[in-house]
Coordinates of C-alpha atoms and ligand atoms in Angstrom, one line a residue:
M1 CA -57.1 -75.9 164.0
R2 CA -54.7 -75.6 161.1
V3 CA -55.5 -71.9 160.6
L4 CA -55.0 -71.3 164.3
L5 CA -51.5 -72.9 164.1
I6 CA -50.5 -70.7 161.2
N7 CA -51.7 -67.6 163.0
C8 CA -49.7 -68.7 166.0
L9 CA -46.5 -69.1 163.9
I10 CA -47.0 -65.7 162.3
F11 CA -47.4 -64.2 165.7
I12 CA -44.2 -65.8 167.0
S13 CA -42.1 -64.8 164.0
S14 CA -43.3 -61.2 164.1
S15 CA -42.7 -60.9 167.8
V16 CA -39.1 -62.1 167.2
L17 CA -38.7 -59.7 164.4
A18 CA -40.0 -56.8 166.5
K19 CA -37.4 -57.5 169.1
T20 CA -34.5 -57.6 166.6
V21 CA -32.6 -54.3 166.9
T22 CA -30.4 -53.2 164.0
V23 CA -27.0 -51.5 164.5
D24 CA -27.0 -49.2 161.6
N25 CA -23.9 -47.0 161.8
V26 CA -20.8 -46.4 163.8
R27 CA -19.1 -43.0 164.5
I28 CA -15.7 -42.6 166.1
W29 CA -14.7 -39.4 167.9
A30 CA -11.1 -39.3 168.9
A31 CA -10.1 -36.8 171.6
P32 CA -6.5 -36.3 172.8
D33 CA -7.3 -38.2 176.0
S34 CA -10.2 -40.5 175.1
T35 CA -12.0 -42.1 172.2
R36 CA -15.7 -42.3 171.9
V37 CA -17.4 -45.0 169.7
V38 CA -21.1 -44.5 169.0
F39 CA -23.3 -47.1 167.5
D40 CA -26.6 -45.9 166.1
I41 CA -29.2 -48.5 167.1
S42 CA -32.9 -48.8 166.1
G43 CA -34.0 -49.1 169.7
P44 CA -32.9 -49.8 173.2
V45 CA -30.8 -53.0 173.5
K46 CA -29.7 -55.5 176.2
H47 CA -25.9 -55.5 176.2
K48 CA -23.1 -57.1 178.2
F49 CA -19.4 -56.4 177.9
F50 CA -16.0 -57.7 179.1
T51 CA -12.4 -57.1 178.3
L52 CA -9.7 -59.6 177.2
S53 CA -6.0 -59.2 177.1
G54 CA -3.3 -60.6 174.8
P55 CA -4.2 -59.0 172.5
N56 CA -6.2 -56.3 174.3
R57 CA -9.8 -56.0 173.3
T58 CA -13.3 -55.1 174.5
V59 CA -16.1 -57.4 173.7
I60 CA -19.7 -56.2 173.6
D61 CA -22.5 -58.7 173.2
I62 CA -25.9 -57.3 172.1
K63 CA -29.0 -59.5 172.4
N64 CA -31.3 -59.9 169.5
S65 CA -29.4 -57.7 167.2
R66 CA -28.2 -57.5 163.7
L67 CA -25.5 -55.4 162.2
V68 CA -26.1 -53.6 159.0
K69 CA -22.5 -52.9 158.3
I70 CA -19.4 -51.4 160.0
N71 CA -19.0 -48.3 157.9
N72 CA -16.1 -46.8 159.9
Q73 CA -12.8 -47.8 161.2
P74 CA -10.5 -45.8 163.6
K75 CA -7.8 -43.6 162.1
S76 CA -4.3 -45.1 162.4
Q77 CA -3.2 -42.4 164.8
D78 CA -6.1 -43.2 167.3
K79 CA -4.5 -43.5 170.7
Y80 CA -6.6 -46.4 171.9
L81 CA -8.5 -48.1 169.1
K82 CA -7.0 -50.4 166.4
G83 CA -10.1 -51.7 164.7
I84 CA -13.8 -52.8 165.0
R85 CA -15.2 -56.1 163.9
S86 CA -18.3 -58.1 164.5
A87 CA -19.8 -61.6 164.4
I88 CA -23.2 -63.2 164.9
R89 CA -23.6 -65.4 168.0
N90 CA -26.3 -67.9 169.0
K91 CA -28.0 -67.1 165.7
N92 CA -29.7 -63.9 167.0
D93 CA -27.1 -62.1 169.0
L94 CA -24.4 -59.7 167.8
R95 CA -20.9 -59.6 169.1
I96 CA -18.8 -56.5 168.5
V97 CA -15.1 -56.6 169.2
L98 CA -13.0 -53.4 169.7
D99 CA -9.4 -54.2 169.1
L100 CA -7.3 -52.0 171.4
K101 CA -3.7 -50.7 171.3
K102 CA -3.3 -50.9 175.1
P103 CA -5.1 -51.8 178.2
I104 CA -7.8 -49.1 178.9
K105 CA -10.7 -48.1 181.1
H106 CA -14.0 -47.9 179.5
K107 CA -17.6 -46.8 180.1
I108 CA -20.5 -48.2 178.1
F109 CA -24.0 -46.6 178.2
Q110 CA -27.0 -46.0 176.0
L111 CA -28.4 -42.6 175.0
Q112 CA -32.0 -41.6 174.2
P113 CA -32.7 -40.0 170.9
N114 CA -32.1 -36.2 170.6
E115 CA -32.9 -33.8 167.8
R116 CA -30.0 -35.1 165.7
Y117 CA -29.6 -38.8 166.5
G118 CA -31.8 -41.7 167.5
H119 CA -31.0 -44.4 170.1
R120 CA -27.3 -44.9 170.6
L121 CA -24.9 -47.3 172.4
V122 CA -21.8 -45.4 173.5
I123 CA -18.4 -46.7 174.5
D124 CA -15.9 -44.3 176.0
L125 CA -12.3 -45.5 176.0
F126 CA -9.7 -43.7 178.2
D127 CA -6.4 -44.2 180.0
T128 CA -6.3 -46.2 183.2
E129 CA -4.7 -43.4 185.1
I130 CA -6.3 -40.0 185.3
K131 CA -4.1 -36.9 185.8
Q132 CA -4.5 -35.2 189.2
V133 CA -3.8 -31.7 190.0
K134 CA -0.7 -31.7 192.2
K135 CA -1.6 -31.4 195.8
D136 CA 1.2 -29.5 197.4
E137 CA 1.8 -26.8 194.8
P138 CA -0.2 -23.6 195.2
R139 CA -2.0 -22.7 191.9
K140 CA -0.8 -19.2 191.8
E141 CA 2.6 -18.2 193.2
I142 CA 2.3 -15.1 195.3
K143 CA 5.4 -13.0 195.5
K144 CA 5.9 -11.0 198.6
D145 CA 9.3 -9.9 197.6
T146 CA 9.6 -6.4 196.4
Q147 CA 12.6 -7.2 194.3
R148 CA 12.0 -7.6 190.5
P149 CA 10.8 -11.2 190.0
T150 CA 13.3 -13.0 187.8
K151 CA 10.7 -14.2 185.3
L152 CA 7.3 -12.8 184.7
R153 CA 4.7 -15.2 183.4
D154 CA 1.9 -14.8 180.8
V155 CA -1.7 -14.7 181.9
I156 CA -3.3 -17.9 180.8
I157 CA -6.8 -17.9 179.2
A158 CA -8.7 -21.2 178.8
I159 CA -11.0 -21.1 175.8
D160 CA -13.7 -23.6 175.8
A161 CA -15.6 -24.3 172.5
G162 CA -19.0 -25.6 173.6
H163 CA -20.4 -29.1 172.7
G164 CA -18.5 -31.3 170.2
G165 CA -18.6 -34.8 168.8
D166 CA -22.0 -36.4 169.1
D167 CA -23.4 -33.3 170.8
P168 CA -23.9 -30.7 167.9
G169 CA -25.3 -28.0 170.2
A170 CA -27.9 -25.8 168.5
I171 CA -28.6 -26.3 164.8
G172 CA -29.3 -23.4 162.5
P173 CA -32.2 -23.3 160.0
S174 CA -29.9 -24.1 157.1
G175 CA -28.1 -26.9 159.1
V176 CA -25.1 -25.1 160.6
Y177 CA -23.9 -26.7 163.8
E178 CA -23.1 -24.7 166.9
K179 CA -20.2 -27.1 167.7
D180 CA -18.5 -26.2 164.4
V181 CA -18.8 -22.4 164.4
V182 CA -17.8 -22.1 168.1
L183 CA -14.7 -24.2 167.6
K184 CA -13.6 -22.1 164.6
L185 CA -14.2 -18.9 166.7
A186 CA -12.4 -20.4 169.7
K187 CA -9.3 -21.2 167.5
N188 CA -9.4 -17.7 166.0
L189 CA -9.5 -16.2 169.4
A190 CA -6.7 -18.3 170.7
K191 CA -4.6 -17.2 167.7
D192 CA -5.3 -13.5 168.4
I193 CA -4.5 -13.9 172.1
N194 CA -1.2 -15.6 171.4
K195 CA -0.2 -12.7 169.3
E196 CA -0.4 -10.4 172.4
R197 CA 2.6 -10.0 174.6
G198 CA 1.9 -11.3 178.1
M199 CA -1.1 -13.4 177.1
R200 CA -1.4 -17.1 176.3
A201 CA -4.4 -19.1 175.2
V202 CA -5.2 -22.8 176.0
L203 CA -7.8 -24.5 173.9
I204 CA -9.9 -26.8 176.0
R205 CA -11.4 -28.5 173.0
K206 CA -9.2 -28.8 169.9
G207 CA -11.3 -30.9 167.5
D208 CA -14.7 -32.5 166.9
Y209 CA -15.2 -34.5 170.1
Y210 CA -17.2 -34.1 173.3
I211 CA -15.7 -33.3 176.7
K212 CA -17.7 -33.6 179.8
L213 CA -18.5 -30.3 181.4
R214 CA -16.7 -31.0 184.7
N215 CA -13.7 -32.2 182.7
R216 CA -13.6 -28.8 180.9
I217 CA -13.2 -27.1 184.3
M218 CA -10.5 -29.7 185.3
K219 CA -8.5 -29.0 182.1
A220 CA -8.6 -25.3 182.9
R221 CA -7.2 -26.0 186.4
E222 CA -4.5 -28.3 185.0
H223 CA -3.3 -25.4 182.9
K224 CA -3.5 -23.0 185.9
A225 CA -5.8 -20.7 183.9
D226 CA -6.3 -17.2 185.1
L227 CA -9.6 -16.9 183.1
F228 CA -12.1 -19.3 181.6
V229 CA -14.0 -18.3 178.5
S230 CA -16.7 -20.6 177.1
I231 CA -18.0 -19.9 173.6
H232 CA -21.5 -20.8 172.5
A233 CA -24.2 -19.8 170.0
D234 CA -27.7 -19.7 171.3
A235 CA -31.0 -21.0 169.8
F236 CA -34.5 -19.9 170.4
R237 CA -37.9 -21.1 169.1
D238 CA -38.6 -17.6 167.7
P239 CA -36.2 -17.2 164.8
R240 CA -36.4 -13.4 165.0
V241 CA -34.5 -13.3 168.3
R242 CA -30.8 -12.3 167.7
G243 CA -27.8 -10.8 169.3
S244 CA -25.0 -11.8 171.7
S245 CA -25.0 -12.1 175.5
V246 CA -22.5 -12.8 178.2
Y247 CA -23.1 -15.0 181.3
V248 CA -21.5 -15.4 184.7
L249 CA -22.4 -18.0 187.3
S250 CA -25.6 -17.2 189.3
K251 CA -25.6 -16.9 193.1
K252 CA -27.7 -20.1 193.3
G253 CA -25.2 -22.0 191.2
A254 CA -22.4 -20.7 193.3
S255 CA -23.9 -21.7 196.6
S256 CA -24.8 -25.2 195.4
E257 CA -21.3 -25.6 194.1
A258 CA -19.9 -24.4 197.5
A259 CA -21.9 -27.1 199.2
K260 CA -20.4 -29.7 196.8
W261 CA -16.8 -28.6 197.4
L262 CA -17.3 -28.6 201.2
A263 CA -18.8 -32.1 201.1
E264 CA -15.9 -33.3 199.1
K265 CA -13.2 -31.4 201.0
E266 CA -12.1 -34.4 203.0
N267 CA -11.0 -36.4 200.0
S268 CA -10.3 -33.5 197.7
S269 CA -6.7 -32.9 196.8
D270 CA -7.7 -29.8 194.9
L271 CA -6.9 -26.3 195.8
V272 CA -9.0 -23.2 195.9
G273 CA -7.2 -19.9 195.4
G274 CA -3.9 -21.7 196.2
V275 CA -5.3 -23.0 199.5
S276 CA -6.3 -26.6 200.2
L277 CA -9.6 -27.1 201.9
E278 CA -8.5 -30.4 203.2
N279 CA -8.2 -30.7 207.0
K280 CA -9.7 -27.3 207.4
D281 CA -12.4 -26.7 210.1
E282 CA -15.8 -26.6 208.5
L283 CA -16.3 -22.9 209.2
V284 CA -12.8 -21.9 208.1
A285 CA -13.2 -23.9 204.9
S286 CA -16.6 -22.3 204.1
V287 CA -15.2 -18.8 204.7
L288 CA -12.2 -19.4 202.5
L289 CA -14.4 -20.8 199.8
D290 CA -16.8 -17.9 200.0
L291 CA -14.0 -15.4 199.8
S292 CA -12.6 -17.1 196.7
Q293 CA -16.0 -17.4 195.0
T294 CA -16.9 -13.8 195.7
A295 CA -13.6 -12.5 194.3
S296 CA -14.0 -14.8 191.2
L297 CA -17.5 -13.6 190.6
E298 CA -16.6 -9.9 190.9
A299 CA -13.8 -10.5 188.4
S300 CA -16.1 -12.5 186.1
I301 CA -18.6 -9.6 186.1
D302 CA -15.8 -7.1 185.3
V303 CA -14.5 -9.2 182.4
S304 CA -18.1 -9.7 181.1
T305 CA -18.7 -5.9 181.2
H306 CA -15.5 -5.4 179.1
V307 CA -16.5 -8.1 176.6
I308 CA -20.0 -6.7 176.1
K309 CA -18.5 -3.3 175.4
G310 CA -16.3 -5.0 172.7
L311 CA -19.2 -7.0 171.3
R312 CA -21.4 -3.9 170.9
K313 CA -19.0 -2.7 168.2
V314 CA -19.5 -5.8 166.1
G315 CA -23.3 -6.2 166.1
K316 CA -26.4 -6.4 168.1
V317 CA -26.1 -7.3 171.8
H318 CA -29.2 -9.3 173.0
K319 CA -28.7 -8.3 176.6
R320 CA -26.7 -5.2 177.5
S321 CA -26.2 -6.2 181.1
V322 CA -24.3 -9.3 182.3
Q323 CA -26.6 -12.3 182.6
S324 CA -26.3 -15.0 185.3
A325 CA -27.2 -18.7 185.1
P326 CA -26.1 -21.9 186.9
F327 CA -24.0 -23.2 183.9
V328 CA -21.8 -26.0 185.1
V329 CA -18.7 -24.8 183.1
L330 CA -18.7 -21.6 185.1
K331 CA -18.5 -23.3 188.5
S332 CA -14.7 -23.0 189.2
P333 CA -14.6 -21.4 192.6
D334 CA -11.3 -19.6 191.9
I335 CA -11.0 -19.1 188.2
P336 CA -13.1 -16.1 186.9
S337 CA -15.3 -17.7 184.3
I338 CA -17.7 -16.3 181.6
L339 CA -19.8 -17.8 178.9
I340 CA -20.3 -15.9 175.7
E341 CA -23.4 -16.6 173.6
T342 CA -22.0 -15.2 170.3
G343 CA -25.4 -14.9 168.7
F344 CA -28.5 -16.9 167.9
I345 CA -27.8 -19.6 165.4
S346 CA -31.6 -20.0 165.1
N347 CA -31.7 -16.6 163.5
P348 CA -31.1 -17.0 159.7
S349 CA -29.0 -13.9 159.4
E350 CA -26.8 -14.7 162.5
E351 CA -26.4 -18.3 161.3
K352 CA -25.0 -16.8 158.1
K353 CA -22.7 -14.4 159.9
L354 CA -21.4 -17.0 162.3
S355 CA -20.5 -19.2 159.3
D356 CA -18.5 -16.4 157.8
H357 CA -14.8 -16.3 158.8
K358 CA -14.6 -12.5 158.3
Y359 CA -17.4 -12.0 160.9
R360 CA -15.8 -14.5 163.3
K361 CA -12.5 -12.6 163.0
K362 CA -14.2 -9.3 163.9
M363 CA -16.0 -11.0 166.8
S364 CA -12.7 -12.6 168.0
L365 CA -11.0 -9.2 168.1
A366 CA -13.9 -7.7 169.9
I367 CA -13.7 -10.4 172.6
L368 CA -9.9 -9.9 172.8
Q369 CA -10.4 -6.1 173.4
G370 CA -12.7 -7.1 176.3
L371 CA -10.2 -9.5 177.8
K372 CA -7.4 -6.9 177.5
G373 CA -9.6 -4.3 179.3
Y374 CA -10.2 -6.8 182.1
F375 CA -6.5 -7.6 182.5
R376 CA -5.7 -3.9 182.7
D377 CA -7.9 -3.9 185.9
F378 CA -7.1 -7.4 187.2
A379 CA -3.7 -8.6 186.1
P380 CA -2.5 -11.3 188.5
E381 CA 0.6 -10.6 190.5
G382 CA 3.8 -11.9 188.9
T383 CA 2.5 -11.6 185.3
L384 CA 3.9 -9.4 182.6
L385 CA 0.6 -7.6 182.3
S386 CA 0.8 -6.6 186.0
L387 CA 3.6 -4.1 185.1
R388 CA 3.1 -0.5 184.1
K389 CA 5.7 1.6 182.4
H390 CA 6.4 5.2 183.1
I391 CA 8.7 7.4 181.1
I392 CA 10.4 10.1 183.1
E393 CA 9.5 13.6 182.2
R394 CA 11.0 16.9 183.2
G395 CA 10.0 17.7 186.8
D396 CA 9.3 14.0 187.8
T397 CA 10.7 12.9 191.1
L398 CA 10.5 9.5 192.8
S399 CA 8.0 10.9 195.3
T400 CA 5.7 12.5 192.7
I401 CA 5.6 9.3 190.7
A402 CA 5.1 7.3 193.8
Q403 CA 2.2 9.6 194.7
R404 CA 0.6 9.3 191.3
Y405 CA 0.7 5.5 191.3
Q406 CA -0.1 5.2 195.0
I407 CA 2.9 3.2 195.8
S408 CA 5.9 3.7 198.0
A409 CA 8.9 5.4 196.5
N410 CA 11.1 2.8 198.0
R411 CA 9.3 0.0 196.2
I412 CA 9.8 1.8 192.8
R413 CA 13.4 2.3 193.8
K414 CA 14.0 -1.3 194.7
Y415 CA 12.1 -2.7 191.7
N416 CA 14.1 -0.6 189.2
R417 CA 17.4 -0.9 191.2
I418 CA 17.6 2.9 191.3
K419 CA 20.4 4.1 193.6
G420 CA 19.6 7.3 195.4
D421 CA 17.0 9.6 193.8
L422 CA 18.6 10.3 190.5
L423 CA 16.2 10.0 187.5
R424 CA 17.0 10.7 183.9
V425 CA 14.5 12.4 181.5
G426 CA 13.4 9.9 178.9
Q427 CA 14.3 6.9 181.2
T428 CA 11.7 4.2 181.4
I429 CA 10.9 2.8 184.8
I430 CA 8.5 0.0 185.7
I431 CA 5.7 0.6 188.2
P432 CA 4.8 -2.7 189.9
R433 CA 1.1 -3.1 190.7
N434 CA 0.3 -2.5 194.3
T435 CA -1.6 -5.7 195.1
D436 CA 1.0 -7.4 197.3
T437 CA 1.8 -4.6 199.7
Ligands
ZN501 ZN1 -24.2 -24.1 173.4

């Protein structure tokens, strides 16, 4: 009888112990428009949360849990988070309090283990208002006027470094993270682009934090990007596989995305190619969307071809033709988008190369060459790159120049404010691209 009781006690205490989850570690990833707090937990937990004001704070209660220690506090410049503290409640439960700098929205969820981390409890903090793309402003201004536009704009290239924060991406054999090398390469590429006249880069991710895939597209739209370039480094189970490749959106990915845009058109304030799908007849909307997607895809294939040409000068190219896949970040219907796998980080020699800043510099210049080649073919109207220069040589007349560039003599005359037909040898004139006539 006594023995039985002891056995019973042991059973109860061990079952209580088995249920106790430990919170071992906290990581904080601050992004410009959100902060992610990640708690490493020894297993799935039951949690509740609520917010309090005056002062603002978020309270998370975790059942049957014990904190090892809070080993991290937010940086003073964190936009949302002031501090993290904890206390034991009802003997077995843990209360975690996030002290906030202002009222915020938040999302709390648990993540399953991945190759890098175990179970996690994640809290995303972000602003209560989310920026919307303006409804009544077309994304690209189309000038029908043949007069010289007063101000020519730069082409805008959105550069998206893959992964980030708690998502390391692929991991090389000696422990190099994809998220780190692609961010360095993206920053390098942005710097190279910004040195070019008529081109401007926008970095979608600037630091070590994660951005949801759809939000990467949104950010590119907010910046009115003319081109979206996502940078990654592949991994494969066979470490011998190496080389770079370039992807565009697959037909299947495009059609499923079209269905999504059409389904959402009623409440979408977004624009496709400068046209709102809202209040459009179903058929008209689908035709407009299809036209826009087809044009973007053609442009994406063109830019990929140019980039592959550039990459072949740097090293081995894994696939010489443009690849297609239903990657979410490539799904903008009206922004030509490509994804560059810069190499296989799972290959020891490519892991080493991607970690070397000299190699990344070479790769960045090769990608830039590709982008420049593309904009020679597809410079959007109203941009500095859409102009060509012609220096007048002996024998040139307005009509021979017009013929050569397949444009009307009158348009050249108006654009350059030339009176009559008088040209001077050595004079530079500008030939507008012919896309708006
Ligand atoms: Zn990746």
